[in-house]
Each structure stands twice: as structure tokens, then as C-alpha cells.
Amino acid sequence: MDGGAAAKFEKTYNPGSVEGKWYEFWIEKGYFTAPSDPKSSTFSIVIPPPNITGSLHIGHALNNTLQDTLVRYRRMKGMSALWVPGTDHAGIATQMVVERDLEASSLTRHDLGREAFVNRVWQWKRDSGGKILTQLHRLGASADWEKERFTMDEGLSFAVKTVFVELYKQGLIYKDKRLVNWDPKLHTAISDLEVEQRKVKGRLWYFRYPIEDGGGRYITVATTRPETMLGDVAVAVHPEDERYSRLVGKSVVLPLVGRRIPIIADEYSDPEKGTGAVKITPAHDFNDFEVGRRHKLDEINIFDRDASLNENAPEKYRGLDRHEAREAVVMDMEKLGLVDKVTEHVHVVPYGDRSGVVIEPWLTDQWYVDAKALAAPAIEAVEQGRIKFIPERWKSTYFEWMRNIQPWCVSRQIWWGHRIPAWYGPDGKVFVELSEVDAGAAAKEHYGVDIELSRDEDVLDTWFSSALWPFSALGWPEKTSELRNYYPTSVLVTGFDIIFFWVARMIMMGLKFMGEVPFREVYIHGLIRDEKGEKMSKTKGNVIDPLDIMGTYGADSLRFALTALATQGRDIKLSIAVIEGYRNFMNKIWNASRFLFLNLGGYTPGKGCASEPSIVDRWILTRLNYTVREVESSLGSYEFDKVARTIYQFIWGEFCDWYIELVKPVLTGEDTPARYRTQSVLIKVLLNSLQLLHPVSPFITEEIYQRLRSIGVNLKSPEGGLADSIMVSSFPVFDESECDEEAYALVEFIKEIIAAIRNLRAVVGLHPTTTVNVTLFSTDEKMRGKAESGRDLIANLGRVAELNITRGGKPANAIAQVVGGLEVFIPVEGLIDVSKEIERINRELEKLIKSLEQSGKKLSNRSFIDRAPEEVVEKERERFKELSIKKAKLQEILEALSNIG
RNA sequence: GAGCGCGUAGCUCAGGGGGAGAGCGCUUGCUUGACGCGCAAGAGGUCGCAGGUUCAAAUCCUGCCGCGCUCACCA
């Protein structure tokens, strides 16, 4: 071919001009579509559905890059691969977004009414929801967009209803009146997991409660929440606390309220804490609630849904919010002289993770899932290894939570979400059915007549629908082919922050409704931080926006950087500098390809090769195969950082730095068959390198592959046909027959000789282009033979004019280096700083002597010889010998140097 | 309070019973016919501290110090 195709090769890779084009190409070709009737083995992933209100942040970029890498790899291995994309309806978050929009027109959702509001949310979703999925296109995500799902779409809503009704009928969902974490700002219950415990500086008030008929004596209780005293129903002391034993059974008169409340004995009371006597407010404290139930105490709820005081509080406090009430209560207590003291107190206060306000334990009717019952098989599945966590240590996090799991409050008092399929009769009898019609029928059966029912107002926790995602997204409860072919999914890729929220719940629901785990493996990746290890946030201004990054550096660079950083640790510190480094890598690949195109003169793809591969060819092919093996094994074990490192090292450190350089003379030389052979090896190695890289960096690899195709170079698909795209080409396979250990070792040795020459040249301060005469000295014939076989290579990369390989005399006036059993000399012409060189060699010698001593010590140790494995001892002997030889040679060199001086 | 993790080159991090590694940064030299987003050469580390196991410990165990995360906890 001629230079036509090469002419279009710009000097610098420009990702912006190619990425969009190839994404469209893949879509048009339908390459992302998983076969509904797979003929090969399958691989499937469901995306952790991003929140519809979200836009792509760097965490999504990481999460989806890793998924895409896995999917692309398996696809190239010939598997039928399905990656289901979709979004999550994010109940509270989405409702808040739309309410904020309404605020602009001074409206609340209550002004609109439920139906209109929900319509408004749908409208919002159509306009701006799911933006994040199109942003994933930029990243190159090869998800099957035809199968995109939304947790509120019709099918998933049906799945949610089905699950709810089924669990209810099995007694695993029930309604209960207990304390919940109430968010007084959002007016909804939230689950334990949505509560953030924050350490705050508060105060501890010590209140005196007058003892009834106690002759003016008091019992003093301490509290951080004075306002709750208005709901107190008892004072508890420890049964064995002698300070108070006389008082048990007596009563106190609750100040400000006037209620007579008992002093009770309960082990909950801790003599060490506070005064040892604790006020009991069952309606507003989880622990007190338990105490109350034990002693059959009243539950006096003094708050309304805003956490303002209601009619159960004394009149003067009614309508105050909890903060005002606190001040008022304290002031009034002070007036009565009933405040013993006030101390500074650091304690933990629950905050709503969405609203940021203090959560109030509040007594309400809510729906609960009996998580304990569902957890048992889910724990077992992980114990038995039917689900594997990677890294494995996350297993213990999972177990810890699952073994102490609490009932899961799934009802939310908001409007956006799956409305609970429960209907009530006039007497409050509940009918849980799939539809209003079914509920009506059930009611008729119960009451004997048609009767008007009212539907439960609440919606379900968003995570309830997310928990069904691995099977609902595949079409359950319909018996779809996707479900048949792709469930259980192969792996779930996610961050450790949602192991409880999501992973655990998916496992419970998957086992319950599919009778099978939802995924066989869970790969947990780290969370991305900024370069200082801090969480990225808009307020801190340290956000790295993946869209910006892709604009500047290209999606491939970002993806490669994220992959390289995806170690099995917790935090991933990302900086622009790292991304820039991998952008440079992309450019390196680009230029290696460019070089190839500029040197394809006379090459015809597909034409047989007349010439036997050279040692250098065999070396790079061996190295390539080792790389393939390493990459495949790392992908299999989710060691993404190793995947990236291995590819990087091979392409840059071996292919570009050595193979291309070693082979340049052949490409410009007269030996046509050799040139032809080299061209074909270059192409093979480049192609395979691109394939190895493709799952991580899909765009540049496709761009270069398509350029190769344009000159008639093609890859094969797993089925054996020509691959129209690198993404449907067959991933390279480790091929033992292409490995040549001897050639490999030989070229490694030659590389060392070249490095030694380069080092000496630098010492002498030779200009890179001036040539030099080099003597390679060895008394070992084999060694000289090896050097001889690399003569041209050494001469070329060492810029050697005359290469003398000899066992004869060593040159005088020369400086030297030792490589294995070989001495490398270059003459010293003119002035060099001999003393500096002596110093340098002395330093090397020092290190050498130290290792030699260590090695000698080992070998003279009887127990080492006796107990260490034979091959270790042998290796040590070998090493000792080599070190000794090297030491002797260095000493000779030193001597020779001092003669020059 | 319980659990988990991490302390390795100036920075970010791999590695993991038997010769200290990478990228970035740094120093020196270079219009080397692919690439200065580059090439070549180099400097730089008692692998947190103290014990123990072992023929052998950066690597395994114990303790300590420092840092981080998760869970629990409103007297």
C-alpha cells in the first residue's frame, strides 16, 4: 500500500473528532443488543440504576467504565452479553426537585393536589429525567438501550405490586404502630439507613421532679431534650441502684404538666449515666418505647408531624415548634427552681440524610417488611459461596448488618413512588391486592356487599423497587426469555456505600422471588475522592466533572485512568495529572499506529510470509502472549488496576520502546522478505494490543482498527468471520506455541547490553547522535555467542560504530559496565571526570558487596542449606556466583580507571 | 463501644515469606525521520515502631503509635 491512509494520520490524537462517530456506528450495527435467544454462554449485568435527578459524576463514570469493560471483554470472548441500563425514580429526591420548581411559582404540591403533582413529576421526568443515560453514551457504555428500564415503568410497577401483595399474604409485610424515624421537614418516615448519626455539642439539663408526698424531696433526671418531658410517663431507676430503691413504687408529680407518674425499676436505666434516674418518654424515644411496653405505660405523643407541640401538651406550649418548646420548658423549669444544673454535653443526634433536619422518633402506623425472615436465606447464600464478594472482606460488612437486621419500614408519606396496594374498608379493615378491582372483590366477600374502599395514601421506599431490579428489569413476573437466559446475572458492580441499601436487599428479594441468587459475584469498587482524599462536593468546589474531562482528554483517557486506579482499596484519589498521563498514553498508541502506517510500504495484507521470524519477532510475540495471559487473568479476578498496568507496560514499555526501535532498520532496509515479515508482526502485535485495550478504551481502538481495515487488515469475529468492528472481534488467546523462552531471554540480555552502552555514553557525555566504538568482553564463549546474535541490534540502538566482541585484551583508557558475565567497554577520548566515575562505581560496588555478604551469610548457614527448598538454595548459589564475578569485574574496572586518572 | 481497612521513593499507589516496584514529580542531555502528550540517562526508600514465628519477614502473628471508614449510642 502507499502512504495514502497514513497521510491522514494527524500527529496528535484528537478524541473529540472520533468518539461520537463510533458510538453511533456501534448503535446502528446493533452491537449492544443482546441476543434474546443466545446460542453461546451468557454474561449479564444490570446497571446500578442511577437516580433520574442525577447527572453523570465521576463515581458513575468509574462504575460504568468497569461494567462496560467487563461486558465488552465477555462479548469479545464470544459470550452473549447483556447489560441492562435504566434509572431509578428516587422518590424523595425527585419529589423535592419538582417541589423546588413549584416554589418558583409560589406553589406547593398541596396546591396542585396529588394527581396533578404526580403528573407534573412525570412531565419533569420526560423533560429532564434520564439525562444521565445519554451522558453514559459519551462514556462509551455498551448497554443494551433497547432494554432500558425505569423503576416506575409499567412492568416494574407491576413487579412491585406483585411482590408487596405476595409478601403481605405470607405475613412478611405487615402494618404496625411503632416509633419510626420521622422527618419533620419532609413529613415522612424514613428507614434506619437514611438516618445520619452526627456528633454534636449539646447540653445536658438536670431537672428535679418533686416526689409525691415526699416532703419537698426530688428525684433528679438528666435530659438532652427538655421539651420531651411534657410526654414523660415514668422515671426509671436501676433495680439494684440502692440510691433509689426506697423510691421505687412512689410517684413524682411531673412539673409544668402536673401529671402523676410512677418511679419504676428497669434494667434499662444505667446507674453510671446522668443521675442514674432516667425520664421515660415512650412516644419519643426508642429505648423508652421498649421500657414503656414492658411496664404497660401510656404513650403520650406530644408532637404533630412538624414536630410542633400538639394538644397533648399543656396549653401554653401548644403550637410551639420543638426548639421554641425547649426554650420555654427550660425557662419555666428555671422559674420553678427545678433546674439542678446544666452541663455541656457531646452526644449523637440523628439527622435525615436528605432533609438535614433532626429526626424525631414519632409514633405512627407504617408498613414493615420482616427483614429478619428474608435475611436468613440471604446470609446462607453468601456463607455457602453462592454469591462471592470481591474483595472478600466486604462479606463481613454484609454479615454484620444482616445478622442484626431490623424490620424495614417501607412506607413513605410522599406522593412520588409506588403507591401501596392496600385498600381500607369503612371499619379500617385492610385489603391488600394487585388492583382496586381485586380489592373490591375481596371486600365484597368480606362484607357481603359492594362497599366503597379508600386506598392507602403512602408510597413505598424507592429501595423497595430497587431490590427487585435484577429480575424486574428482566421482565419479571412475566416469564420472559431475558429472565430465562440471563438470570441470575453474572456480577453486580457497585460501591461499598450501598451494600446495605441495595446489595443486601436485592439478595433477599432475588432469593425470595426467583428462588435463586440475583448475581453470582459482587464486585465492590472504591469511592472517588479528590487528590487530597476528600469527598468531592459542589460546595467544596473540588469536583472533577467527567463530562469536562472527556471533552478535554477524551473518554478513553478517563476510562483508562479510572481503570488504572480501580485497586481493591476503599478510596480512589483522582487528579487531573493522572488523567493527563493516560491521555499521553493514548497519544502514544496513536503515534505507534501512525508509525506503522508510515512504514507499510510494499505490504499487502493477507499475503503469506516467506521469512522466518527473527529473535526480536519471537521475543515480542512471547511478550505479547504473556501480556494476554496476564490481562485475561486480571480481568477474571477484577484486578482492574493490573489490567491497565499490564497493557500500559506492554504497549509503551515493550512494543514502542523496544520492538519498534529494534525493528526500524529492517523497515528501511533492503531485505524485502524480512521487511515484509516485520510489517506483519508489527500489525499483529498492534492489532492484539488494540484488542486488549478495547474493553477499557473503546474509541481509539476502534478508530485505529477501522483505519487498518481500510487498508485491508481485518480481525476475526468469535464466529470466524471478518469483524466489522473491533468490538465484535475475537479477544486474543494465550498461545503457548507462539512463546519462545530462549528468544525471550536472549533479547532481554541484549536489552541490558544496550542499556549499559547508553549508560556509559551518558557518563561520558556523548551527544545522542555521535557514534562510539564498543568492546564487549567475555571469556565465556556462549556469552559472546549471544552478544554476537544481537550484534546489529546492539550496534543500532547503542549508536555503535565498531562493535568488537572479544575474549582478547580489554581496552585501555575505557570505562566499563558489567552485564551478567559480560563487560561493556567504551573508550574514553578526551577528558572525562574520572573521579566522578570512580565514585559512581564505588557506590555500585558497595551495594554489591552488601548483597554479596548477605548471600554469603545465607549460604554458610547450615539450617538454610538443610531446610530451605533445594531450588531456593540453588538459586542463592547461582546468585552468589554472579555477584562474585560482577564484583571482581567491577574491581578490575576501578583499577583500570585509576590508571587513566 | 464494636467491626473493617490503611501506614512502601517528594506525591499517588501496586506488590507481598527467599534479589525493593510503577506512574507523576525532580536532575542531566537531546529538532534520534511515529510521538516534546516525546526520547535517553540518572538521583531518590533501615517498606510506621517494638516484639514473636521461621533457615529466611517489607510480606505471617501479637502489641503499640498514627490515619480513615462503617455500625451502634439524644440520660
XYZ file of C-alpha atoms (C1' of nucleotides) in Angstrom, chain A residues 11-12 204 222 224-225 268-270 273-274 278 287 345 347-348 350 359 393 400 567 570 573 583-584 587-588 591-592 594-595 645 652 656-657 661 664 758-759 762 767 861 863-864 867-869 872 879, chain B residues 1-6 11-16 18-25 28-44 46 54-56 68-75:
98
model
C 0.470 13.958 14.661
C -1.659 14.169 17.758
C -27.490 18.139 79.460
C -30.892 14.394 83.130
C -30.700 16.438 76.321
C -34.228 17.084 75.135
C -32.519 -0.127 81.039
C -31.575 2.570 83.487
C -27.828 2.886 83.768
C -25.224 7.675 83.212
C -26.627 11.009 84.222
C -33.970 8.478 83.692
C -35.382 2.895 74.285
C -22.567 17.518 76.532
C -23.761 13.392 72.020
C -25.048 11.862 68.853
C -29.963 11.656 64.233
C -35.130 13.251 63.046
C -13.660 -8.660 53.163
C -22.695 -7.911 60.355
C -7.469 -1.077 43.051
C -11.522 1.911 49.513
C -7.784 9.600 44.714
C -4.088 10.907 27.705
C -0.411 10.842 26.820
C -1.359 9.595 22.101
C 1.500 7.152 22.313
C 1.670 7.508 17.213
C 2.806 3.908 17.257
C 0.947 6.282 12.829
C 4.481 4.956 12.605
C -0.791 -1.544 34.155
C 4.672 1.603 25.867
C 7.118 1.112 21.498
C 10.318 1.448 23.472
C 13.081 0.711 17.860
C 13.387 0.199 12.438
C 23.598 4.027 26.772
C 24.519 4.478 30.373
C 25.670 9.346 29.193
C 25.824 13.528 22.113
C 24.182 -21.083 57.365
C 19.990 -24.558 58.577
C 19.446 -22.636 55.378
C 15.825 -26.518 55.468
C 15.262 -24.212 52.553
C 13.868 -25.800 49.393
C 15.989 -21.730 46.616
C 23.303 -15.555 42.684
C -18.183 0.938 72.339
C -17.888 -2.980 68.029
C -16.025 -4.182 63.291
C -13.074 -3.290 58.906
C -9.102 -1.075 56.360
C -4.564 1.647 55.644
C 3.291 12.823 45.704
C -0.404 8.892 44.276
C -0.266 3.905 44.859
C 0.960 -1.557 43.236
C 3.453 -5.776 45.433
C 3.593 -9.476 49.314
C 13.927 -16.003 49.643
C 17.365 -10.310 44.735
C 12.762 -3.029 46.909
C 8.436 -1.685 42.043
C 5.183 1.716 38.725
C 3.112 6.434 37.271
C 3.712 11.509 38.277
C 7.326 14.941 40.061
C 21.050 15.953 33.232
C 21.341 15.574 27.964
C 18.556 15.524 23.175
C 14.922 19.265 16.441
C 17.403 10.499 17.447
C 12.804 10.645 10.002
C 5.988 7.821 14.880
C 5.206 10.733 19.117
C 8.401 17.151 23.228
C 1.239 14.455 25.131
C 8.266 12.680 23.023
C 13.493 10.105 23.523
C 17.774 8.687 26.539
C 20.353 8.586 31.189
C 20.013 9.392 36.445
C 19.043 10.737 41.753
C 15.688 9.124 45.443
C 16.740 0.853 57.902
C 10.730 -19.065 60.508
C 16.761 -21.444 57.849
C 14.743 -16.672 55.812
C -9.502 6.604 57.648
C -14.294 4.232 57.089
C -18.762 1.575 58.725
C -22.214 0.267 62.524
C -24.245 1.344 67.451
C -25.197 5.247 71.056
C -30.184 12.070 72.050
C -29.822 10.318 80.353
